[in-house]
Structure formats: structure tokens, C-alpha cells
Coordinates of C-alpha atoms and ligand atoms in Angstrom, one line a residue:
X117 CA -161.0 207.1 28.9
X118 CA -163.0 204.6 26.6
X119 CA -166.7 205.5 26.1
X120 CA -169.4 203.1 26.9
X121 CA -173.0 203.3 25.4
X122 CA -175.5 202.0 28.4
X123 CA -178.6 202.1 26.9
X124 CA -181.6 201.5 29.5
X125 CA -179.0 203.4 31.5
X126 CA -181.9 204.9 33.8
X127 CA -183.4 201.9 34.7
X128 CA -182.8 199.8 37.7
X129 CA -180.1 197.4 36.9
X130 CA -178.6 200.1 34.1
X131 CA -178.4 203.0 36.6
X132 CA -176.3 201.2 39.2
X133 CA -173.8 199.3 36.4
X134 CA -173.4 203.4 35.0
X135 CA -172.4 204.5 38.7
X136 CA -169.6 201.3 38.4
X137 CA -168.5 201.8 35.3
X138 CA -168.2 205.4 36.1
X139 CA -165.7 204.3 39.3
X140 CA -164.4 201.9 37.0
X141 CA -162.7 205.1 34.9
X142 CA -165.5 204.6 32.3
X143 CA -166.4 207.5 30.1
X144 CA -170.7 206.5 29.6
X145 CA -173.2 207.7 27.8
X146 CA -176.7 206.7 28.3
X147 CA -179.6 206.0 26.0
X148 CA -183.0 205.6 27.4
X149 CA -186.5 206.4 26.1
X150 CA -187.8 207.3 29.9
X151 CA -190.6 204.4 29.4
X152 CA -189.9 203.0 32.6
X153 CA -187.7 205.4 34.6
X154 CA -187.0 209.2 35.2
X155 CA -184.5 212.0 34.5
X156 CA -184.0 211.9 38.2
X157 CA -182.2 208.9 38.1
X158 CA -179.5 210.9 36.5
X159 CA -178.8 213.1 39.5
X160 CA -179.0 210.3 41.7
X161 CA -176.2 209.0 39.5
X162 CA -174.2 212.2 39.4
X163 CA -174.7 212.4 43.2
X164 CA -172.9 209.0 44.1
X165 CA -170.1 209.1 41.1
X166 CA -169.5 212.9 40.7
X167 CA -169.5 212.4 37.6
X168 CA -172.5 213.3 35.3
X169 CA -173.3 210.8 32.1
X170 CA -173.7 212.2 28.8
X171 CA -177.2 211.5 28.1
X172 CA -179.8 210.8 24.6
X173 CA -183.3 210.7 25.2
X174 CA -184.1 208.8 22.3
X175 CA -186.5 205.4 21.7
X176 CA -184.1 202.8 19.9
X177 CA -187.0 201.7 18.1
X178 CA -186.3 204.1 15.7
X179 CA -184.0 203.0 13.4
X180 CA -183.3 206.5 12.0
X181 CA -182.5 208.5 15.4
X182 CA -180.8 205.3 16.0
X183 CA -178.1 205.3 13.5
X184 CA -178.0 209.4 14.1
X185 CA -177.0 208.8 17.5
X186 CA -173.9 206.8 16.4
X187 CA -173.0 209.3 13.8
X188 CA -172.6 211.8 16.3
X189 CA -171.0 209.3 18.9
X190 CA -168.2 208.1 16.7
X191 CA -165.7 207.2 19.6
X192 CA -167.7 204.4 21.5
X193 CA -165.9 201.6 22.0
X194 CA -168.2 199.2 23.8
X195 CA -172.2 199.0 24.5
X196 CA -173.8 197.7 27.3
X197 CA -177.5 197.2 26.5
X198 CA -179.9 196.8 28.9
X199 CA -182.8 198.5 27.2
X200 CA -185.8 195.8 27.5
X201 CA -189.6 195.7 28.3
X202 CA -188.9 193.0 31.2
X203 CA -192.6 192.5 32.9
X204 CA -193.7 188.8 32.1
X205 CA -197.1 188.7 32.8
X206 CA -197.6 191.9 30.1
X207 CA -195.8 189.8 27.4
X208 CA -198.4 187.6 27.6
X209 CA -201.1 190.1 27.0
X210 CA -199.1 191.7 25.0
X211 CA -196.9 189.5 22.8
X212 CA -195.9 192.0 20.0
X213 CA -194.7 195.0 21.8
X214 CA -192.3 192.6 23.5
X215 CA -190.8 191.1 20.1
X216 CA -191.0 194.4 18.6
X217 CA -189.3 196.1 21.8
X218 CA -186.8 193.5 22.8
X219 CA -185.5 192.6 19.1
X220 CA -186.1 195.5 17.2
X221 CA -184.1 197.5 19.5
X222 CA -181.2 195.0 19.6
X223 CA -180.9 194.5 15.8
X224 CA -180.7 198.0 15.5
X225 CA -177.6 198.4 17.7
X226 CA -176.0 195.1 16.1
X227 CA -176.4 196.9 12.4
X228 CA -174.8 199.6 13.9
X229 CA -171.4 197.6 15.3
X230 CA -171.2 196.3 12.1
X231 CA -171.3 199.7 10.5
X232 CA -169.4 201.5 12.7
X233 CA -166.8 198.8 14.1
X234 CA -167.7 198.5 17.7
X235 CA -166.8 195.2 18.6
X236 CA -168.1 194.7 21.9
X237 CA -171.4 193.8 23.2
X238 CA -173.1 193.0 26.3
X239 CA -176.1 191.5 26.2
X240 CA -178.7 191.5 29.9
X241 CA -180.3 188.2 29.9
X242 CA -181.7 186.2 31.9
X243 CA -181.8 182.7 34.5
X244 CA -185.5 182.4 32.8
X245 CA -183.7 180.9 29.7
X246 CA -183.5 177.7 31.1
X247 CA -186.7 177.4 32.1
X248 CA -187.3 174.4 35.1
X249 CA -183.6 172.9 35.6
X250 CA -183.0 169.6 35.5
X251 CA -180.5 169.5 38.4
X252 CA -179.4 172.3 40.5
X253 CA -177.2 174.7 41.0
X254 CA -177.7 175.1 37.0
X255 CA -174.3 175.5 35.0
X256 CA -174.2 177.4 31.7
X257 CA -174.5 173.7 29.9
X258 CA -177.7 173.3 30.9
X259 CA -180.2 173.3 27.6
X260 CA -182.0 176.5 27.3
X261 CA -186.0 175.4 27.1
X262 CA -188.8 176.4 25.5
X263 CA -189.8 179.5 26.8
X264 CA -193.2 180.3 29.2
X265 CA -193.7 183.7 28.2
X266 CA -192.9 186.3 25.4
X267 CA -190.3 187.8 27.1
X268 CA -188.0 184.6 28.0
X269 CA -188.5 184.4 24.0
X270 CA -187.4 187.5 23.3
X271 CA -184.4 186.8 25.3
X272 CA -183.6 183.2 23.9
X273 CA -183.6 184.6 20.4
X274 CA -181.7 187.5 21.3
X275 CA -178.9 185.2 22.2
X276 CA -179.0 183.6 19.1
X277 CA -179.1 186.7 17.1
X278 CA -175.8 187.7 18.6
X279 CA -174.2 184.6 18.1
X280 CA -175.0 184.3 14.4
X281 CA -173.9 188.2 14.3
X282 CA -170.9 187.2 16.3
X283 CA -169.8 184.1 13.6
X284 CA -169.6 186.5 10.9
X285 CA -168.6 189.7 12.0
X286 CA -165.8 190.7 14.1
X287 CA -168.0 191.1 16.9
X288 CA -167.8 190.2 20.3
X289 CA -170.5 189.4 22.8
X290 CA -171.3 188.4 26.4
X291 CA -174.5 187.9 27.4
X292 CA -175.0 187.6 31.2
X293 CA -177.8 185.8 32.6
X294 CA -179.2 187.5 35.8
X295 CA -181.0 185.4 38.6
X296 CA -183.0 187.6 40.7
X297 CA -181.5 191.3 40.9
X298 CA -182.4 192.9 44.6
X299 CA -181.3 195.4 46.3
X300 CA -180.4 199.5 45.7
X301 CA -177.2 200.9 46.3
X302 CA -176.1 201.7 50.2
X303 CA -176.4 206.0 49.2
X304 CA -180.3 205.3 48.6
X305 CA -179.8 207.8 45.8
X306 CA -181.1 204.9 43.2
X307 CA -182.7 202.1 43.6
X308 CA -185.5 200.3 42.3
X309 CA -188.8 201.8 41.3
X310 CA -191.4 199.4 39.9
X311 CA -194.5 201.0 38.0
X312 CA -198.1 200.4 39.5
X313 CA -198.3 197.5 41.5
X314 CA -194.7 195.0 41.9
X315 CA -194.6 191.9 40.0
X316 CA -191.8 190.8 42.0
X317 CA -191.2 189.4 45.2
X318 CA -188.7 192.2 47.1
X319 CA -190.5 195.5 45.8
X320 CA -193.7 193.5 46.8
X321 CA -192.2 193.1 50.5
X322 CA -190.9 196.5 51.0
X323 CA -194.0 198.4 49.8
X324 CA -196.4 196.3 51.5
X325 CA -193.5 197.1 54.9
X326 CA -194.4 201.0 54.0
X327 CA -198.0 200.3 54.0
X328 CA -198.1 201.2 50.2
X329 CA -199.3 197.3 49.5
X330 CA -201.9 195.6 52.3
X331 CA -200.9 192.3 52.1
X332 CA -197.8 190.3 50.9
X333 CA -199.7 186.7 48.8
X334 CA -197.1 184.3 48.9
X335 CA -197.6 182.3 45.9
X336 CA -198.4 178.3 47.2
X337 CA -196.4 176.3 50.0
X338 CA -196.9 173.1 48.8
X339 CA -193.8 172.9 46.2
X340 CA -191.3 170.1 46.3
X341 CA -188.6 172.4 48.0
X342 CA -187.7 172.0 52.0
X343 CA -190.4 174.8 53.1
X344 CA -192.6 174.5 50.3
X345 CA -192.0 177.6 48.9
X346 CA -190.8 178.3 45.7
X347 CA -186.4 178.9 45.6
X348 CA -184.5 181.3 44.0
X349 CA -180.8 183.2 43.6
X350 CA -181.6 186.7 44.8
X351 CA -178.4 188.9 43.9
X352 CA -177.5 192.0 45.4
X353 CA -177.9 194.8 42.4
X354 CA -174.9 196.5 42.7
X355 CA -173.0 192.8 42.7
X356 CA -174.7 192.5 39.5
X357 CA -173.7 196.0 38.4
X358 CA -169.9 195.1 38.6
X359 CA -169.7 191.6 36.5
X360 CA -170.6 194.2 33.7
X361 CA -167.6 195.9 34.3
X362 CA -165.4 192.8 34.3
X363 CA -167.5 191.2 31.1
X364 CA -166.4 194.8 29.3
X365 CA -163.0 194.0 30.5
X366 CA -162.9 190.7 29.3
X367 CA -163.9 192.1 25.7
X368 CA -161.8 195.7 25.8
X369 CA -159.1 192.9 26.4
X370 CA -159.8 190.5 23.8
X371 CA -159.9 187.7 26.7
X372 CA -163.0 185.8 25.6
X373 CA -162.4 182.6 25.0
X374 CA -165.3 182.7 21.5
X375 CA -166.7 185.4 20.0
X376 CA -169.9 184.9 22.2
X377 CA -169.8 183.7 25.7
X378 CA -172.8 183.7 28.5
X379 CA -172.0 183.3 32.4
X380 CA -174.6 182.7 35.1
X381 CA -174.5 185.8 37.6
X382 CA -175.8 184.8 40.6
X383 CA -174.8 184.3 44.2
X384 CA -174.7 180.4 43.8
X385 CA -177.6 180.1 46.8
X386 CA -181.0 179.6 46.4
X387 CA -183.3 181.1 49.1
X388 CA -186.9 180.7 49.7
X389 CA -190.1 182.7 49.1
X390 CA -190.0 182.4 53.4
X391 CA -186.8 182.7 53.7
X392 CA -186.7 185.8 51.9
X393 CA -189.6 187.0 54.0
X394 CA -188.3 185.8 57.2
X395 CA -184.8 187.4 56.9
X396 CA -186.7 190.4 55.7
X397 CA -188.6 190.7 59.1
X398 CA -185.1 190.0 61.1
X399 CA -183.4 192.7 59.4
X400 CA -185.6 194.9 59.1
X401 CA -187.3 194.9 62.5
X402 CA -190.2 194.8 60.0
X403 CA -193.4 192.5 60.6
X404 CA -195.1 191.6 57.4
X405 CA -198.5 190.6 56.5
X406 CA -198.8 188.2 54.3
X407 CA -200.7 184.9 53.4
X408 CA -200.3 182.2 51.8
X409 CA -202.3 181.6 48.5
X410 CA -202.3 179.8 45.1
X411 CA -199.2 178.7 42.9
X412 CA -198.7 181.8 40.4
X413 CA -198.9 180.2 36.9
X414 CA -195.7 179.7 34.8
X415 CA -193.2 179.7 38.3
X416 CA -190.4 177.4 38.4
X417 CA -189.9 175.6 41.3
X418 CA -186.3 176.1 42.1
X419 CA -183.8 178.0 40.1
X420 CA -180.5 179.0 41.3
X421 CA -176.9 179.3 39.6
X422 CA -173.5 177.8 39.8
X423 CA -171.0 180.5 39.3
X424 CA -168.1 179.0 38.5
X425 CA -167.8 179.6 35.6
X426 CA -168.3 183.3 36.1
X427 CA -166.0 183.1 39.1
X428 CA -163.4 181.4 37.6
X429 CA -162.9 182.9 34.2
X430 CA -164.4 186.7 34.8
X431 CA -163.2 186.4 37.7
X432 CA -166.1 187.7 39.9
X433 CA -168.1 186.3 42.4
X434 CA -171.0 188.2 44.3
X435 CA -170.1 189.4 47.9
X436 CA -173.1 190.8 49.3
X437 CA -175.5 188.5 51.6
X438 CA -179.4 188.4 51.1
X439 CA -179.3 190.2 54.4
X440 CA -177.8 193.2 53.1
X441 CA -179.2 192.9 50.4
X442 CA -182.6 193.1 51.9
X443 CA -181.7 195.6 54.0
X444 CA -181.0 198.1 51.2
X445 CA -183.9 197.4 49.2
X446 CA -185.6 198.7 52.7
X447 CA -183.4 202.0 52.9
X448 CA -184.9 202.7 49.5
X449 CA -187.9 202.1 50.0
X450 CA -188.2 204.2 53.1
X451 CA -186.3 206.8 51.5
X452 CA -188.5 207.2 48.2
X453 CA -192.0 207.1 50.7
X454 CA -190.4 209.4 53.0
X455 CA -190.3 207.4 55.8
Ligands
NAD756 P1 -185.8 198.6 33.8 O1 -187.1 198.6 33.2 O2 -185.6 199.2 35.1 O3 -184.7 199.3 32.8 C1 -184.8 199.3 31.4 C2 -184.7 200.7 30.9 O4 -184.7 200.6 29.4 C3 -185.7 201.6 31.4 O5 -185.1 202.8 31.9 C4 -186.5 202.0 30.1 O6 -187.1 203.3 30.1 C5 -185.5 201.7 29.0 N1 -186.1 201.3 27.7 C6 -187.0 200.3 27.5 N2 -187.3 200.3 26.1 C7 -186.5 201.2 25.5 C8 -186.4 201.7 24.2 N3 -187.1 201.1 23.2 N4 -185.5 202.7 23.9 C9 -184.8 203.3 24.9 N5 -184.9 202.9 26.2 C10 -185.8 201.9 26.5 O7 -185.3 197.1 33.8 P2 -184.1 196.4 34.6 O8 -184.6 195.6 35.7 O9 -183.0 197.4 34.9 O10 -183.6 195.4 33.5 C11 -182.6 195.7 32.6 C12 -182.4 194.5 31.6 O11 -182.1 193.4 32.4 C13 -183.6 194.2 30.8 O12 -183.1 193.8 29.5 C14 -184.2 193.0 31.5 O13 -184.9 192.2 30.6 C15 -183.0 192.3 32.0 N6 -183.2 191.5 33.2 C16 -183.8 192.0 34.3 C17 -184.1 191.2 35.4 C18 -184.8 191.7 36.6 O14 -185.3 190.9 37.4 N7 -184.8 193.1 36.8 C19 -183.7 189.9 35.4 C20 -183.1 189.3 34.2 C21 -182.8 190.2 33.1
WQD757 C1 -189.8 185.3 43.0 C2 -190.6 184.3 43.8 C3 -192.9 184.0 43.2 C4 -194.3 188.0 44.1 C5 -189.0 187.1 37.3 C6 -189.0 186.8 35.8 C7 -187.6 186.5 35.4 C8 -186.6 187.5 35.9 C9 -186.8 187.9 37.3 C10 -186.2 189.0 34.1 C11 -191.5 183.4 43.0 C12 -192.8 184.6 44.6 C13 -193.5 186.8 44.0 C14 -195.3 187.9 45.1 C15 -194.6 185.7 45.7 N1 -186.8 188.7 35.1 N2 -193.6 185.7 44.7 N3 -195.4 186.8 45.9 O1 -190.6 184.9 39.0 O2 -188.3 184.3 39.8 O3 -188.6 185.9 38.0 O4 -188.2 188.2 37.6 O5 -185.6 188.4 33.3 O6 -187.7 186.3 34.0 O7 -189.9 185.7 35.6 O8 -189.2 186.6 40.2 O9 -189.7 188.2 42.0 O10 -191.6 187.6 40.4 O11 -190.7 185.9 42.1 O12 -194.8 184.7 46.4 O13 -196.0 188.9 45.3 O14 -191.5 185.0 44.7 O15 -193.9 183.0 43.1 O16 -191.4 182.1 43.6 P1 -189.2 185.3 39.3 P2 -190.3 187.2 41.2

């Protein structure tokens, strides 16, 4: 059984990818630093896969605890690293605990490929690389832009750190850029659990459904799109979880085509802000409040992926609708408030 290193393995996207990996035949251990999740996560885990992960509190961060981890892990094989400070609006605020979060913690785990001869990487990026597209559906040849934030920095230079790494080591690297992760698994024992108040559009919805939130603000209606509202590529999580598994087959299997290859992962449709809030209601049986207000600053417009290349050479492509989707994102909801 090869033995995968997950760090961030207790946060949302992480949590579900372990449960895969673990069906998969995956032996993983995880390494998170609890800053934005909780031990419980790993029961929910151990409940779905009957399996439980090895697990390493520890803040990769540290440089020192870092490279003592990987003397006492001497038989990993690949690392999946998820470990981020993701919130945009606080990397604005806060520009240098996102540089010194985001890059520290991946240049740490690079030194220590190179010094232990683990040779494959997968990187969690992002459709924010790319900034406003040009044309749509946006291919991986699109020209990454300048970034709006921080934390769309932190994730174009992390790209390029791994690919310089990649040209002169024997390393071997795919970085997957997400679209917009929804969704929990169908057991409701993880999900998605955003600190204070949600940034983002579903966890917005489904606590404001609970009665956690009063309103649902939709963020302007006047956009160049066919309702007005702004468009994106909302993924089902647990579709997301698995093109991990087939990127870390890819590498295991020497497939790649370079040392260091990215892939859209996506479901190839865009849906909009009402869209999403209309299906939400059909689903769910759920009426929402909301109102329209102001344009958020620093949106896009329209983002939303082709997957072809992902389909054709990882050979994955997302299966779950936005309905379902939805829907699940609702069962955890109602499940963490009780309801
Ligand atoms: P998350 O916050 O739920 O998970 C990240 C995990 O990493 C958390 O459990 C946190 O405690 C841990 N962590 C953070 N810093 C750490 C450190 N220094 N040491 C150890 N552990 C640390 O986030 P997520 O939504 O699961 O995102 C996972 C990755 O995917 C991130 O890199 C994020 O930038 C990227 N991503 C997320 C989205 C999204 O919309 N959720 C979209 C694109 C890319
Ligand atoms: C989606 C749409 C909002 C909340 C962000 C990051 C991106 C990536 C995913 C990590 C937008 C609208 C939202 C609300 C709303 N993360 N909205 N009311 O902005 O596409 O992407 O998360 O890499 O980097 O920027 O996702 O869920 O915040 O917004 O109307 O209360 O919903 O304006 O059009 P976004 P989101």
C-alpha cells in the first residue's frame, strides 16, 4: 500500500480527497495544524472509509518539526498538499500571513522531496489564476493574469516555484486548478464548515436556509451575463476529491507527459449567482431570502472551465449535477445545526 502525505487533510476539500484515496487502497497520513478545522473531521473520516488516517498535528511553518516529520515518515511515496490560508478578502488585510503561509509551507515540503526523494507532488490551485478570461470555457492555455488579491499570488508563484523545482530535480508535479468546490459527501459525516460568517456563495445559502444568516446579498444583477448575475463552474467536492486520485496515478505511474502539468477541474458549465439560488430553492423545497445589492469588488464576471484536457488525458470528468450537489451541501448543513 503506498503512503500518501495529505497535508490540510482535515479541511474541506482535504478531508473528502483522504476518504477517496482511502477507497482508492491508499495508505494516508495527514498533516494539519487544526487552524481551520477539527479533530472531529477525523472520525467523520474513519466513519465513511473504516479506515482511520495516521495523523501529525503539526504547523508546516516550522521548518524544524517539518523535516522531523519526514524523518520519521521515511516510506511516503507521494504528497498531496492542500495546506493553504484560502479566504481572499483576509489576504488583502493581511498580505504577509498569506505569503508567509502559502509559500513558506510549500517550500518546506519541496526541500523535503528533494532530500528525501519523493517525487510526486500535487499541488491545490486554483481557476483564480486566470483572472477575467478572455473567451470561455477557459482552457489551460489561457495566460495566467495578474492577480486581484494576495492569495491568487500566492497561488501563481507557487506554480512557478514547482516548476523551476520540477526542471532541476527529479520531481514531478500536478497542480490542479479548482473552480468552485460545493458540496459534502452523501454520509453527511464531513462536509464543509466555514469559520464566522461565509465568504462564499453555497455555505452563504445554506446557513442563511437554517436561519443561521438573515439574508442572502446577491452581489449586483447588472453583469454582462444572460441574467445579470455573475457565472461560475460550481463542482461537486467529492468529484473534486477523485481527480486527486487519478493526478497521483498519473505520477505513481510516471504518465505525465512533463515534469509539471496543471488541468482545469471543473464541471465544464457555468451557472449563475440565480441560478444557483434558484435550483437551490427547487431542490431543497427551501425559500430563500435574499436581495439583490452592489457588485462585490475584485469578482470576475464569468469564469468557467473546459475539461478536456483533464478528461482526456487524466481521464476524469465530473459526474455529479449542481442539483446534487446543492442538495448535499443542504444535508450538511441541516445535519451540523441539528435540523
Ligand atoms: P480548508 O481551510 O478547509 O483546508 C485547509 C486545511 O489546511 C485546514 O484544515 C487548515 O487547518 C490546514 N492548514 C492551513 N495552514 C496550515 C499550516 N501552516 N500547517 C498545517 N495545516 C495548515 O481549505 P479547502 O477549501 O479545503 O482548500 C484546500 C486547498 O485548496 C487550499 O490550498 C485552497 O487554497 C485550495 N483551493 C480552495 C478552493 C475553495 O474554494 N475551497 C478553491 C481553489 C483552491
Ligand atoms: C461565487 C459567486 C459572488 C457570496 C472564491 C475565490 C477563488 C476560489 C473560490 C480559492 C460570485 C457571488 C457570493 C454571497 C454572492 N477560492 N456571491 N453573495 O468569488 O468565485 O471564488 O472562492 O481558490 O479564489 O475568489 O466564489 O463563492 O465567493 O462567489 O452573490 O454572499 O457568488 O459575487 O459571483 P468566487 P464565491
Amino acid at each position: 500500500m503506498s503512503k500518501i502525505l495529505v497535508t490540510g487533510g482535515l479541511g474541506y476539500i482535504g478531508s473528502h480527497t483522504v476518504v477517496e484515496l482511502q477507497n482508492a487502497g491508499f495508505e494516508v497520513v495527514i498533516i494539519d495544524n487544526l487552524s481551520n478545522s477539527s479533530m472531529e473531521v477525523i472520525d467523520g473520516i474513519t466513519t465513511i472509509s473504516k479506515q482511520k488516517p495516521l495523523f501529525e498535528k503539526l504547523d508546516l511553518r516550522n521548518k524544524i518539526e517539518v523535516s522531523t516529520f519526514f524523518q520519521k515518515y521515511q516510506d511516503i511515496e507521494g504528497i498531496i498538499h492542500f495546506a493553504a490560508s484560502k479566504a481572499v478578502g483576509e489576504s488583502v488585510d493581511n498580505p504577509l500571513l498569506y505569503y508567509e503561509n502559502n509559500l513558506n509551507t510549500l517550500i518546506y515540503l519541496l526541500q523535503e522531496c528533494n532530500k528525501n526523494e519523493i517525487n510526486n507532488f500535487i499541488f491545490s490551485s486554483s481557476c483564480t489564476v486566470y483572472g477575467e478570461p478572455d473567451s470561455l470555457p477557459i482552457n489551460e492555455t489561457a495566460p495566467v493574469k495578474k492577480a486581484t488579491s494576495p492569495y491568487g499570488n500566492t497561488k501563481q508563484i507557487s506554480e512557478e516555484i514547482i516548476f523551476d523545482t520540477c526542471s532541476v530535480s527529479n520531481l514531478k508535479s500536478i497542480a490542479l486548478r479548482y473552480f468552485n468546490p460545493i458540496g459534502a459527501h452523501e454520509s453527511t459525516e464531513i462536509g464543509e464548515l466555514p469559520l464566522g460568517v461565509p465568504q462564499n456563495l453555497v455555505p452563504f445559502i445554506t446557513q442563511t436556509a437554517a436561519g443561521l444568516r438573515e439574508q442572502l446579498s446577491i452581489f449586483g444583477n447588472d453583469y454582462p451575463t444572460p441574467d445579470g448575475s455573475c457565472v461560475r463552474d460550481y463542482i461537486h467536492v467529492v468529484d473534486l476529491a477523485k481527480a486527486h486520485v487519478v493526478a497521483l496515478q498519473r505520477l505513481l505511474g510516471n504518465k505525465g507527459v512533463t515534469n509539471f502539468e496543471f488541468f482545469n477541474i471543473g464541471t465544464g458549465t457555468g451557472s449563475s449567482v440565480l441560478e444557483v439560488v434558484n435550483s437551490f430553492e427547487k431542490v431543497t423545497q427551501q425559500k430563500l431570502n435574499y436581495k439583490i445589492v452592489d457588485r462585490r469588488a475584485g469578482d470576475v464576471i464569468s469564469v468557467y472551465a473546459d475539461t478536456k484536457k483533464a478528461n482526456e488525458e487524466l481521464g476524469w470528468k465530473s459526474e455529479k449535477s449542481i442539483e446534487e450537489s446543492l442538495l448535499s451541501s443542504w444535508n450538511w448543513e441541516k445535519k451540523v445545526r441539528g435540523l
